[in-house]
Coordinates of C-alpha atoms and ligand atoms in Angstrom, one line a residue:
X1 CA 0.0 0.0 0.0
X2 CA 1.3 3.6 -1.3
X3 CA 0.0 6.7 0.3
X4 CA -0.3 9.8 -2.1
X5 CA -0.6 13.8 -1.8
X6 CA -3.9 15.5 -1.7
X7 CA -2.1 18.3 -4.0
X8 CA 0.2 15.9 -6.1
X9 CA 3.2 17.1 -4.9
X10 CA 4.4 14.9 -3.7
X11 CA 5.9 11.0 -4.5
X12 CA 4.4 7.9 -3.5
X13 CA 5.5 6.7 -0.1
X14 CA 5.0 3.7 2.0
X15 CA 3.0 4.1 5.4
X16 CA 6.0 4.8 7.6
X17 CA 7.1 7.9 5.7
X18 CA 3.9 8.7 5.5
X19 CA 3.7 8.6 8.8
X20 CA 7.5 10.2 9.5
X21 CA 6.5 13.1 7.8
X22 CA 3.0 13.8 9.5
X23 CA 2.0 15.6 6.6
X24 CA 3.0 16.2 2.9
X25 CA 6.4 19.0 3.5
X26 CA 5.5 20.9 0.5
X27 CA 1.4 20.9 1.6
X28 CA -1.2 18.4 1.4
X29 CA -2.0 15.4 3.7
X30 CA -1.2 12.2 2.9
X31 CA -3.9 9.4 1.4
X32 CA -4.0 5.6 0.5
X33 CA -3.4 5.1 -2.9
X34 CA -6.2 2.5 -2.4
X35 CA -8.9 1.5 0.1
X36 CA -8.6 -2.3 1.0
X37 CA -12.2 -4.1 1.0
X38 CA -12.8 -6.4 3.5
X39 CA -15.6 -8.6 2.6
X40 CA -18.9 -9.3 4.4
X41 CA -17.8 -13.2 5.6
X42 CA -14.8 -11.3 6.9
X43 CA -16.7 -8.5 8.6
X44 CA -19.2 -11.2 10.0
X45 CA -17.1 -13.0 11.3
X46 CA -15.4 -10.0 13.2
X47 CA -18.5 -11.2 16.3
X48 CA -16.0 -14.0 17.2
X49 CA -12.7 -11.1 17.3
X50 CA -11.3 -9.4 20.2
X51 CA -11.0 -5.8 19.6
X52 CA -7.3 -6.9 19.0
X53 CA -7.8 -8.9 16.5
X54 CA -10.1 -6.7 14.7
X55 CA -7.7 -4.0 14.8
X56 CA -5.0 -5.8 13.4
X57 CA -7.6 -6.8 10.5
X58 CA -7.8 -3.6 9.1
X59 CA -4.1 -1.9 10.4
X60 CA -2.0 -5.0 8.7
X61 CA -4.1 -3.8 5.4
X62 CA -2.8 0.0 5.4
X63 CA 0.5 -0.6 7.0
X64 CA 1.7 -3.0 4.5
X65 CA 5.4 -1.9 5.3
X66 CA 5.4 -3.2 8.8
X67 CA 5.7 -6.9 9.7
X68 CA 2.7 -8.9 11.2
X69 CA 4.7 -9.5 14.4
X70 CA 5.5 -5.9 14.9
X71 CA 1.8 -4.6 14.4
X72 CA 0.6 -7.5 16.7
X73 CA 3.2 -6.7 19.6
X74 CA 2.3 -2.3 19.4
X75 CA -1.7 -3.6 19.3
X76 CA -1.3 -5.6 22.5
X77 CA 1.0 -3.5 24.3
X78 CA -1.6 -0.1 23.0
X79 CA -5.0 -2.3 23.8
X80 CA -3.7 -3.2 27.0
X81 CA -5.6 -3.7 30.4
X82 CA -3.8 -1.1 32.2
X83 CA -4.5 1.3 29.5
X84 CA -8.0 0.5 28.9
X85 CA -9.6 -1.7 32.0
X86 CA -12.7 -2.5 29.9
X87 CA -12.3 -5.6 27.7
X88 CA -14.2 -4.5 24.7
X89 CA -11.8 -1.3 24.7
X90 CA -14.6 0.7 23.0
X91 CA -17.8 -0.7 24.7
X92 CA -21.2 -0.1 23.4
X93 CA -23.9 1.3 25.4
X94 CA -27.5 0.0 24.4
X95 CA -29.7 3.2 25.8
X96 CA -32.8 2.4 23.8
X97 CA -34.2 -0.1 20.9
X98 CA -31.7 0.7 17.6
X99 CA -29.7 4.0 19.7
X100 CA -26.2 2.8 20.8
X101 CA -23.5 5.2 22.1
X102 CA -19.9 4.2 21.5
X103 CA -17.8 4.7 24.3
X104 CA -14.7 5.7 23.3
X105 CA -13.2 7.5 26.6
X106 CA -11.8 4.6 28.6
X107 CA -8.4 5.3 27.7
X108 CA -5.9 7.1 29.8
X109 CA -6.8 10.5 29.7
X110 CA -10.6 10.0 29.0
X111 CA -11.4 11.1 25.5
X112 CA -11.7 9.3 22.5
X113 CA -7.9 10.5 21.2
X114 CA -6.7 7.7 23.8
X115 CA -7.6 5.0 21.2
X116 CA -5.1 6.1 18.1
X117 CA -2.5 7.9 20.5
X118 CA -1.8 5.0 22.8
X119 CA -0.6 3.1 19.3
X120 CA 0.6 5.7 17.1
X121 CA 3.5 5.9 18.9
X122 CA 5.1 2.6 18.2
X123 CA 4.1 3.4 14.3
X124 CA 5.9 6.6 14.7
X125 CA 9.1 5.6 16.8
X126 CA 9.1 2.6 14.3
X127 CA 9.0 4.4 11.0
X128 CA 12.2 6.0 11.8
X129 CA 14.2 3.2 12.0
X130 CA 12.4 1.8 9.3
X131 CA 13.3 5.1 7.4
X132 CA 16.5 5.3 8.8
X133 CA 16.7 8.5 10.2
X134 CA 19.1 9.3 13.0
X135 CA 17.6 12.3 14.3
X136 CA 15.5 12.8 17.6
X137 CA 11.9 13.5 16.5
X138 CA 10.3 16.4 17.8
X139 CA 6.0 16.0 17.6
X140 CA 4.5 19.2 17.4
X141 CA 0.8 19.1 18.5
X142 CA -1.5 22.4 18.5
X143 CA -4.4 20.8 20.9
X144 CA -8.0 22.4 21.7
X145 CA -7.9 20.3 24.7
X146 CA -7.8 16.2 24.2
X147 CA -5.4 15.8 21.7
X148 CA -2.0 17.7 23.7
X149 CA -3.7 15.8 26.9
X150 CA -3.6 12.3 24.9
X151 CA -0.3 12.5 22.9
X152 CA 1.6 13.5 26.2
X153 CA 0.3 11.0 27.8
X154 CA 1.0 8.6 24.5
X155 CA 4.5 9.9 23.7
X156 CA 6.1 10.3 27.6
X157 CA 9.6 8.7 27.8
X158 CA 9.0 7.3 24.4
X159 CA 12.7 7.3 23.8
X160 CA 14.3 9.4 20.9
X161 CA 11.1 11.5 20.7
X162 CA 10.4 15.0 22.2
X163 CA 6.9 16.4 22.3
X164 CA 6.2 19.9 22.6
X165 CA 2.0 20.9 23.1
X166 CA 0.6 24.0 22.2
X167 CA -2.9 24.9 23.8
X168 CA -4.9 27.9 23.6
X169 CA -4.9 29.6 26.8
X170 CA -8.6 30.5 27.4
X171 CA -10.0 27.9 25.2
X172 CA -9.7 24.3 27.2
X173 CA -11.3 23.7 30.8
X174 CA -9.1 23.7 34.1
X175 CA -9.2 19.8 33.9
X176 CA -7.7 19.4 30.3
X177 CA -5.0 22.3 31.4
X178 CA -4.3 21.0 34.9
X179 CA -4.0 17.4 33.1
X180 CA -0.9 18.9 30.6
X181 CA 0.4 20.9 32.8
X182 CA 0.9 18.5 35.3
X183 CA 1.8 15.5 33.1
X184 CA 5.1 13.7 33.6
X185 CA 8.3 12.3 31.3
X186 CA 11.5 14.2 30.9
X187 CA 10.5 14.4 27.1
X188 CA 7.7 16.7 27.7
X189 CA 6.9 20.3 27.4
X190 CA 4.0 22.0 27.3
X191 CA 3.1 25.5 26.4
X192 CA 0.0 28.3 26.9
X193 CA -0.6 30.6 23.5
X194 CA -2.3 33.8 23.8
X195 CA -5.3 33.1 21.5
X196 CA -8.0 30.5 19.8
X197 CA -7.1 27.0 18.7
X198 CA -7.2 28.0 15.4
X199 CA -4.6 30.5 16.1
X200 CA -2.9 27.7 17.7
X201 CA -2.9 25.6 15.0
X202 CA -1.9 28.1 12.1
X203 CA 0.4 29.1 13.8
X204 CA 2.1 25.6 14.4
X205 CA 1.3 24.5 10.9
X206 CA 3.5 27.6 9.3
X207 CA 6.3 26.6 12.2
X208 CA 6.2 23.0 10.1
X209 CA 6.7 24.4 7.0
X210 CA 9.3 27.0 8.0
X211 CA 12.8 26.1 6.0
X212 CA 15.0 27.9 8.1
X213 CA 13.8 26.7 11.2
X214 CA 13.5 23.1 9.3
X215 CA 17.6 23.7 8.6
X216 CA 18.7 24.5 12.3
X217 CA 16.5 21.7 13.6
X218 CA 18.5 19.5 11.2
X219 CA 21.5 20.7 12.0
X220 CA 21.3 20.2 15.9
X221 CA 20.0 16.3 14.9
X222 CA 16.2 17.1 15.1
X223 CA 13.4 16.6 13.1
X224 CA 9.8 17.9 13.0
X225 CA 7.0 15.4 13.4
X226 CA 3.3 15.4 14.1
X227 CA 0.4 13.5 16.1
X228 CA -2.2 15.9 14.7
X229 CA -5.1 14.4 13.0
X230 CA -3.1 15.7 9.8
X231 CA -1.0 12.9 10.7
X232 CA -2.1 8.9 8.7
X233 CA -1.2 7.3 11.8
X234 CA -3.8 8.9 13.9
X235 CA -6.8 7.9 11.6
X236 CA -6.0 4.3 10.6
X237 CA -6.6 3.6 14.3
X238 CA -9.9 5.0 14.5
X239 CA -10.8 2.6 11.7
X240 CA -11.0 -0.6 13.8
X241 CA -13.5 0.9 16.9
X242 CA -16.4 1.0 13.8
X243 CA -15.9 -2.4 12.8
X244 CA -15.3 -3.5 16.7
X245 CA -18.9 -1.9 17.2
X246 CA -20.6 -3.4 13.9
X247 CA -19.5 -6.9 15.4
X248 CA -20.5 -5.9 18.8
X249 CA -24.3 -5.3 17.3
X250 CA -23.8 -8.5 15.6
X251 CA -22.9 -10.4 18.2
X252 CA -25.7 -8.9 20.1
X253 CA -28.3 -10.2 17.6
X254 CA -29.4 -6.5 17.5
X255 CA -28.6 -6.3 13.6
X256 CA -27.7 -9.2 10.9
X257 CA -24.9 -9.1 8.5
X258 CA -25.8 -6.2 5.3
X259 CA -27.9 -4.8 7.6
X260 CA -27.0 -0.7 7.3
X261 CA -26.2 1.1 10.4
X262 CA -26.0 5.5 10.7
X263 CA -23.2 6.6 12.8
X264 CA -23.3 10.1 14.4
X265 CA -19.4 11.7 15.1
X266 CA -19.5 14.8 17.3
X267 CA -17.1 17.0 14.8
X268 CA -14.2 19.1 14.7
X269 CA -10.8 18.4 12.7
X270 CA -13.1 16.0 10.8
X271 CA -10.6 13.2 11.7
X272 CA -13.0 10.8 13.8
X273 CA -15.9 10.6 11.0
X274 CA -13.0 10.3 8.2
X275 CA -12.1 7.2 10.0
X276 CA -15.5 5.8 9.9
X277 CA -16.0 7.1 5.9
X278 CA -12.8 4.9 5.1
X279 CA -14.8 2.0 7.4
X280 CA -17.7 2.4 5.3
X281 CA -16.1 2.8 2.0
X282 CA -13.9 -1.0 3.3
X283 CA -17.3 -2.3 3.3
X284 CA -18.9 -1.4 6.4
X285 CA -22.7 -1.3 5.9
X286 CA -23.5 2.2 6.8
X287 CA -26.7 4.5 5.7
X288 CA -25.4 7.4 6.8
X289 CA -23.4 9.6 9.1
X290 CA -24.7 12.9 10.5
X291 CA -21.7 15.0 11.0
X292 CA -22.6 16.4 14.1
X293 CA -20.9 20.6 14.8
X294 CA -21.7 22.7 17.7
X295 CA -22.3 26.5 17.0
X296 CA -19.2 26.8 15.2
X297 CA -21.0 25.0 12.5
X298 CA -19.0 25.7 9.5
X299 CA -19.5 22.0 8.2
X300 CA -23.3 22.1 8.7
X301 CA -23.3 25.0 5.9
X302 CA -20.7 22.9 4.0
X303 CA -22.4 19.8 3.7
X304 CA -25.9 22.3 2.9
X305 CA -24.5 24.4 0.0
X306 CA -21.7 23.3 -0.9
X307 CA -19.5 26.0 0.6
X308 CA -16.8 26.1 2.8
X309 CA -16.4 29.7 4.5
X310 CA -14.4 30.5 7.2
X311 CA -15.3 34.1 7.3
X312 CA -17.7 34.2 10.7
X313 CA -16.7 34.6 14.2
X314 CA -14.9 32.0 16.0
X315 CA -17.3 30.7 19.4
X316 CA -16.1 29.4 22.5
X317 CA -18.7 26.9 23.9
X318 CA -18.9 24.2 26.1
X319 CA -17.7 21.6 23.6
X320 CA -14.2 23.2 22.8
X321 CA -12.5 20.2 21.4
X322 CA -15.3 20.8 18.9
X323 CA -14.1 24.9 18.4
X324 CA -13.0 24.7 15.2
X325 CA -13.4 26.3 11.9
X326 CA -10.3 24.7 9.7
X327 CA -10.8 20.9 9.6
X328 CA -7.9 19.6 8.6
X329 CA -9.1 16.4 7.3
X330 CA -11.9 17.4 5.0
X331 CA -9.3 18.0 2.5
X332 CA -8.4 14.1 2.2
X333 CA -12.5 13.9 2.1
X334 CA -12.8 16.1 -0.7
X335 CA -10.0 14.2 -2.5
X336 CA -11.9 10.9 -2.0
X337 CA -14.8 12.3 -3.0
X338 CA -13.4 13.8 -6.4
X339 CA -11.9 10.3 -6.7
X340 CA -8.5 11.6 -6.2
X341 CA -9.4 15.0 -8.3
X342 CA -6.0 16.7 -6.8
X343 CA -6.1 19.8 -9.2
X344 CA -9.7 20.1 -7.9
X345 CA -8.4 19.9 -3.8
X346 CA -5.1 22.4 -4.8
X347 CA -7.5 25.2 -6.4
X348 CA -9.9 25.0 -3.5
X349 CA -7.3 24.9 -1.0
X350 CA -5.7 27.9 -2.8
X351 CA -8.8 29.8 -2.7
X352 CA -9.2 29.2 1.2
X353 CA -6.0 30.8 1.6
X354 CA -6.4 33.6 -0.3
X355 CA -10.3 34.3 0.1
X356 CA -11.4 32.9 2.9
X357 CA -13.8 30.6 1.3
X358 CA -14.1 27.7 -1.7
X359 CA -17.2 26.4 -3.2
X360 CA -17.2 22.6 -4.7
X361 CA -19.1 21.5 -7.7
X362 CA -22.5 20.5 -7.2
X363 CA -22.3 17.2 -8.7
X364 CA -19.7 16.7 -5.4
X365 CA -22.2 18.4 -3.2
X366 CA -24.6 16.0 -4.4
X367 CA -22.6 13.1 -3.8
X368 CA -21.7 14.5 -0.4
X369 CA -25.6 14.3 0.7
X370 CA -25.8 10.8 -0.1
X371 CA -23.8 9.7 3.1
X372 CA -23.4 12.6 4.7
X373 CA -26.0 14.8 7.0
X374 CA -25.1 17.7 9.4
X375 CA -26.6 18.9 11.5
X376 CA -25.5 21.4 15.0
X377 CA -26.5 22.0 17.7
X378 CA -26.4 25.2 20.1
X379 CA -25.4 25.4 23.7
X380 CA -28.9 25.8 24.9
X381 CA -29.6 22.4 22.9
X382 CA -26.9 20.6 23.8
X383 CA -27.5 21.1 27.5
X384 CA -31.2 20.1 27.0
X385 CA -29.4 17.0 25.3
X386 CA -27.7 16.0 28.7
X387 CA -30.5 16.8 30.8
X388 CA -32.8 14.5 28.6
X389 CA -30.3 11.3 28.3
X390 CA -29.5 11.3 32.2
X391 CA -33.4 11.7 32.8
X392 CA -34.5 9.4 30.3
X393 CA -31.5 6.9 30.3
X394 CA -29.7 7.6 34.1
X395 CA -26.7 8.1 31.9
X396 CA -24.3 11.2 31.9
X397 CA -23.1 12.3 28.9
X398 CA -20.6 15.2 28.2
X399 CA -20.6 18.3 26.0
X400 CA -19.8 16.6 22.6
X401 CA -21.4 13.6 23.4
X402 CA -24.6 15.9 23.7
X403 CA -23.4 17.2 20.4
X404 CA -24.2 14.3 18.5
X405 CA -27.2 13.1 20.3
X406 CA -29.1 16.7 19.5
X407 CA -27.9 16.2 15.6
X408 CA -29.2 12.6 15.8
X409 CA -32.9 13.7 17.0
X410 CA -32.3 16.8 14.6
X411 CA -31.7 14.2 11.6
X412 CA -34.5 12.1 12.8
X413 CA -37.2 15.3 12.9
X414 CA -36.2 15.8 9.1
X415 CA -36.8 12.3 8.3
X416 CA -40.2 13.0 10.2
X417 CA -39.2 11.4 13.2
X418 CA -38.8 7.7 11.7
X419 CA -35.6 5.9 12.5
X420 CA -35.0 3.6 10.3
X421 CA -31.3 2.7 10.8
X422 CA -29.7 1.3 14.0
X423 CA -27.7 4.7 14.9
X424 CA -24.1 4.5 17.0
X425 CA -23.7 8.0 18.6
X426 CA -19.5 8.5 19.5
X427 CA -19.4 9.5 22.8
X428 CA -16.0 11.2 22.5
X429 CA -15.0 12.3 26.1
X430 CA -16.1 11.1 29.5
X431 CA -18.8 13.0 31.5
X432 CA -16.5 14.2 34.2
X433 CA -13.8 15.8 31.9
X434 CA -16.5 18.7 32.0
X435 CA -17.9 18.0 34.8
X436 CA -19.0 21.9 35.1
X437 CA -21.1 21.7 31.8
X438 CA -22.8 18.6 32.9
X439 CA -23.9 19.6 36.3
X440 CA -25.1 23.0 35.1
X441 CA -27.3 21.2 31.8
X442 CA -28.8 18.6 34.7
X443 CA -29.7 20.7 37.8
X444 CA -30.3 24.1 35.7
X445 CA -27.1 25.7 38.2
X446 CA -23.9 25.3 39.5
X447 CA -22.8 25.1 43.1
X448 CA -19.9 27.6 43.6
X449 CA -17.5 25.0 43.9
X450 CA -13.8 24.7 42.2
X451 CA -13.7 22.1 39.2
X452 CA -12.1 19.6 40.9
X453 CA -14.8 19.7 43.6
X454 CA -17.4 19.3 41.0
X455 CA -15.9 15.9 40.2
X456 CA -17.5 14.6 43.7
X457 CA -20.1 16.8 42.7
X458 CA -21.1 15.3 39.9
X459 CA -20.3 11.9 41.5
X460 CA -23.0 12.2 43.7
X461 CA -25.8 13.2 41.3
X462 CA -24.9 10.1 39.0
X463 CA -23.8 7.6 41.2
X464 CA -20.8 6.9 38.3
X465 CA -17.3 6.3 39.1
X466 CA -14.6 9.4 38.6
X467 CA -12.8 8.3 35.9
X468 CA -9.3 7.4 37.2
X469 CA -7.4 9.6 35.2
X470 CA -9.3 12.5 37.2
X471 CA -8.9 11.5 40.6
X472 CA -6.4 12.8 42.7
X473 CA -5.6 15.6 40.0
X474 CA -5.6 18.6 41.8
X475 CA -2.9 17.2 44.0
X476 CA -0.1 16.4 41.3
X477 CA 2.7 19.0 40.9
X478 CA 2.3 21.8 37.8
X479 CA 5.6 21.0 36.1
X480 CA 4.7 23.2 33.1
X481 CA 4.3 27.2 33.2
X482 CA 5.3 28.3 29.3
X483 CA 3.1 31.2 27.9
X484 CA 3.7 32.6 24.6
X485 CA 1.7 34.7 21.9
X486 CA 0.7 33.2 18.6
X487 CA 3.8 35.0 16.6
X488 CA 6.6 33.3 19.0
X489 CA 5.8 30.0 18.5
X490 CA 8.8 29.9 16.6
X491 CA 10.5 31.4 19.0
X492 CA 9.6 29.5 21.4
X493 CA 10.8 26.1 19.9
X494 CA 13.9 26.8 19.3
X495 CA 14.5 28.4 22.9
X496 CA 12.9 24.7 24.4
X497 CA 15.6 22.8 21.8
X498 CA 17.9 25.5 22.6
X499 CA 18.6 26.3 18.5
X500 CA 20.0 29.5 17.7
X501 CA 17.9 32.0 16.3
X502 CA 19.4 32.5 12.7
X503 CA 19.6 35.8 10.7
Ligands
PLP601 C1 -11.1 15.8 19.3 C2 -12.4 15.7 19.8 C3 -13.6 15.8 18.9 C4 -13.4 16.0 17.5 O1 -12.8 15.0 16.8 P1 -12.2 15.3 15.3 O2 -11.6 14.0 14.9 O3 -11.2 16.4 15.5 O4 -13.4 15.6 14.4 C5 -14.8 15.6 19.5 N1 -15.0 15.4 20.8 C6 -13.9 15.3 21.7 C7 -14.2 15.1 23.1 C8 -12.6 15.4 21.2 O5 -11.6 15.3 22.0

């Protein structure tokens, strides 16, 4: 299996350059050449896997470059008890005849980036020495929250790899920041930016592509990397938790084999419901997914009319993982959907840059509606949407969570209220990562109580364990205090790899 540019410019690569590189130097994120089927015996007979197995089904098919023994030993060491204590790894919650929620937070650090960044970095550390490189790799992340939490926790004391998060200051919730800033490993920094993730992430992304700063780092032995959702490695992961929950229905005689399933993705870099397009177009029976937004719902319009335009006000709500108005990973969707079309994908991406917006042909924004819905919901709504579950269902959901369900009853009013499919909902972080949200959506206030002391708060209103990875936070030591504004980003890294500034 080859992996090719969205823009063309670039050569064909195996999975572990691919994956080295994060994403295409000159521009451009990096794609299978092909998407592997697996056929319906196969996926039927994925009821008698372990999640293990499943996932080393579909990751042996992309990562043709890496040997069966190696892929086996990173998925059992990844999938592992101690890093996820729940033997189905991403269990599914039956609240109601055909309305599953995926649980995809009972990783280390409670949201659903646990489930590619407890593996990617063994594909990562891996591709270098499969590439050959001698220098020590330096991941970049720009994080609205889970991500930074995730890959530190994923990449700590990985051993010839630094990794240096980015978060916007004011845009992630005392949890998520006390859980960077008080993470571990001697290979760790982390680092407050004056401004909005998408600051954040701009910013980073032109720190990737900067030559000179590309030519010091490789002259004091370092080498940029990335455990964005930019980055191949991330997604093929996510692939296997939509099979793992196909079997699971299976299994669980609430569907036969063909039968179509909807999946609802609470949205932001588009990377999560990428994964599950690529499951779907593998051969995973799926009706449709409803790409769920909060009020930053720039892909709600998109997937209406056809245009993408990032020219509106950026809003901070109570699903910030979600606050996003640059999703990476549509661009390798519009480059599946134009059936590789990369002249197509370089002029729109062009015209974001320089206008602010892009418009796609309507035959593609016809094709578009066939599998894909979206829908948003605002923060009024997605309150209402965690009051409702915990009254109807006793089960507490969190901000994004809520996200998808109000989308999901949104897609089902269109369709005048009749649900045809069997519908998974992800359910992307665990309740108590915003613990503050969810008290305030299911008693209407909140007691005027620090958020740590919400946790017990929250505790005693739904009877549900803390998650571990929350307990006991408040105590650990802050070991990181960097602030810096957007423009010294660059700055910044080279003063934390201690490279001369040039010029
Ligand atoms: C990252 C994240 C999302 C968005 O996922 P994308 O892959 O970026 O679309 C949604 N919910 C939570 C809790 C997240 O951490």
């Amino acid at each position: 299996m080859k992996y090719i540019s969205t823009r063309g410019n670039y050569k064909k690569v195996d999975s572990a350059e691919a994956i080295r590189l994060g994403m295409v130097p000159a521009g451009g994120l990096f794609v299978p050449e092909t998407i592997p089927r697996i056929s319906e015996a196969r996926i039927e007979n994925m009821k008698n896997k372990s999640y293990q197995e499943i996932a080393y089904q579909i990751l042996h098919r992309y990562l043709t470059d890496y040997q069966a023994g190696e892929l086996k030993e990173f998925i059992s060491k990844a999938y592992q008890e101690d890093n996820f204590p729940v033997s189905a790894i991403a269990p599914v919650k039956k609240l109601d005849a055909d309305y599953f929620i995926l649980e995809l937070w009972h990783g280390p650090t409670a949201a659903f980036k646990d489930m590619a960044l407890q593996l990617m970095p063994y594909l990562l550390t891996k591709a270098v020495t499969k590439c050959n490189i001698n220098k020590e790799l330096v991941i970049l992340v720009a994080t609205s929250g889970d991500t930074g939490t995730a890959a530190l926790e994923g990449f700590k004391n990985v051993e010839g790899v630094k990794i240096v998060v980015f978060y916007p200051e004011d845009g992630v919730s005392k949890i998520q920041e006390a859980q960077m800033t008080t993470v571990e490993g001697d290979n760790t920094v982390v680092v407050a930016v004056e401004g909005n993730f998408d600051d954040c992430q701009n910013a980073v992304k032109k720190v990737f592509g900067d030559k000179d700063l590309n030519q010091s780092l490789a002259a004091s032995g370092y080498q940029f990397s990335s455990a964005n959702s930019i980055n191949w490695g991330r997604l093929v992961p996510q692939i296997v938790y939509y099979f793992s929950a196909y079997a699971h229905l299976l299994r669980e005689n609430e569907i036969k084999m063909g039968d179509k399933i909807e999946i609802t993705v609470p949205t932001g870099n588009f990377g999560n419901i990428l994964s599950a397009y690529y499951a779907y177009r593998m051969g995973l029976p799926v009706n449709q997914f409803i790409c769920a937004s909060n009020e930053n719902n720039i892909l709600t319009d998109f997937i209406e009319t056809g245009v993408y335009d990032i020219r509106r006000q950026f809003k901070k709500t109570i699903s910030p993982s979600m606050d996003i108005l640059i999703s990476s990973n549509l661009e390798r969707f519009l480059f599946e959907i134009t059936d590789h079309n990369f002249e197509k994908v370089k002029k729109w991406y062009q015209q974001l840059k320089e206008k602010g917006k892009f418009e796609i042909d309507s035959h593609y924004q016809v094709m578009i509606q066939e599998i894909f819905t979206g829908k948003f919901a605002d923060e009024k709504e997605s309150k209402t949407a965690i009051k409702n579950t915990f009254e109807s269902y006793n089960y507490a959901v969190d901000p994004h969570t809520a996200v998808g369900i109000k989308a999901f009853h949104k897609h089902i009013h269109d369709k005048k209220g009749e649900n045809l499919f069997p519908v998974i909902i992800d359910s992307t972080a665990n309740p108590y990562k915003f613990s503050k949200a969810v008290i305030e959506a299911i008693q209407g206030d909140i007691p005027e109580k620090g958020d740590f002391e919400l946790l017990n708060e929250l505790k005693k209103i739904t009877g549900m364990d803390i998650h571990r990875c929350l307990k006991n936070l408040e105590a650990k030591k802050i070991r990181h205090q960097r602030v810096c504004s957007d423009n010294e980003i660059e700055k910044e890294i080279r003063d934390i790899l201690d490279i001369n500034q040039e010029h």
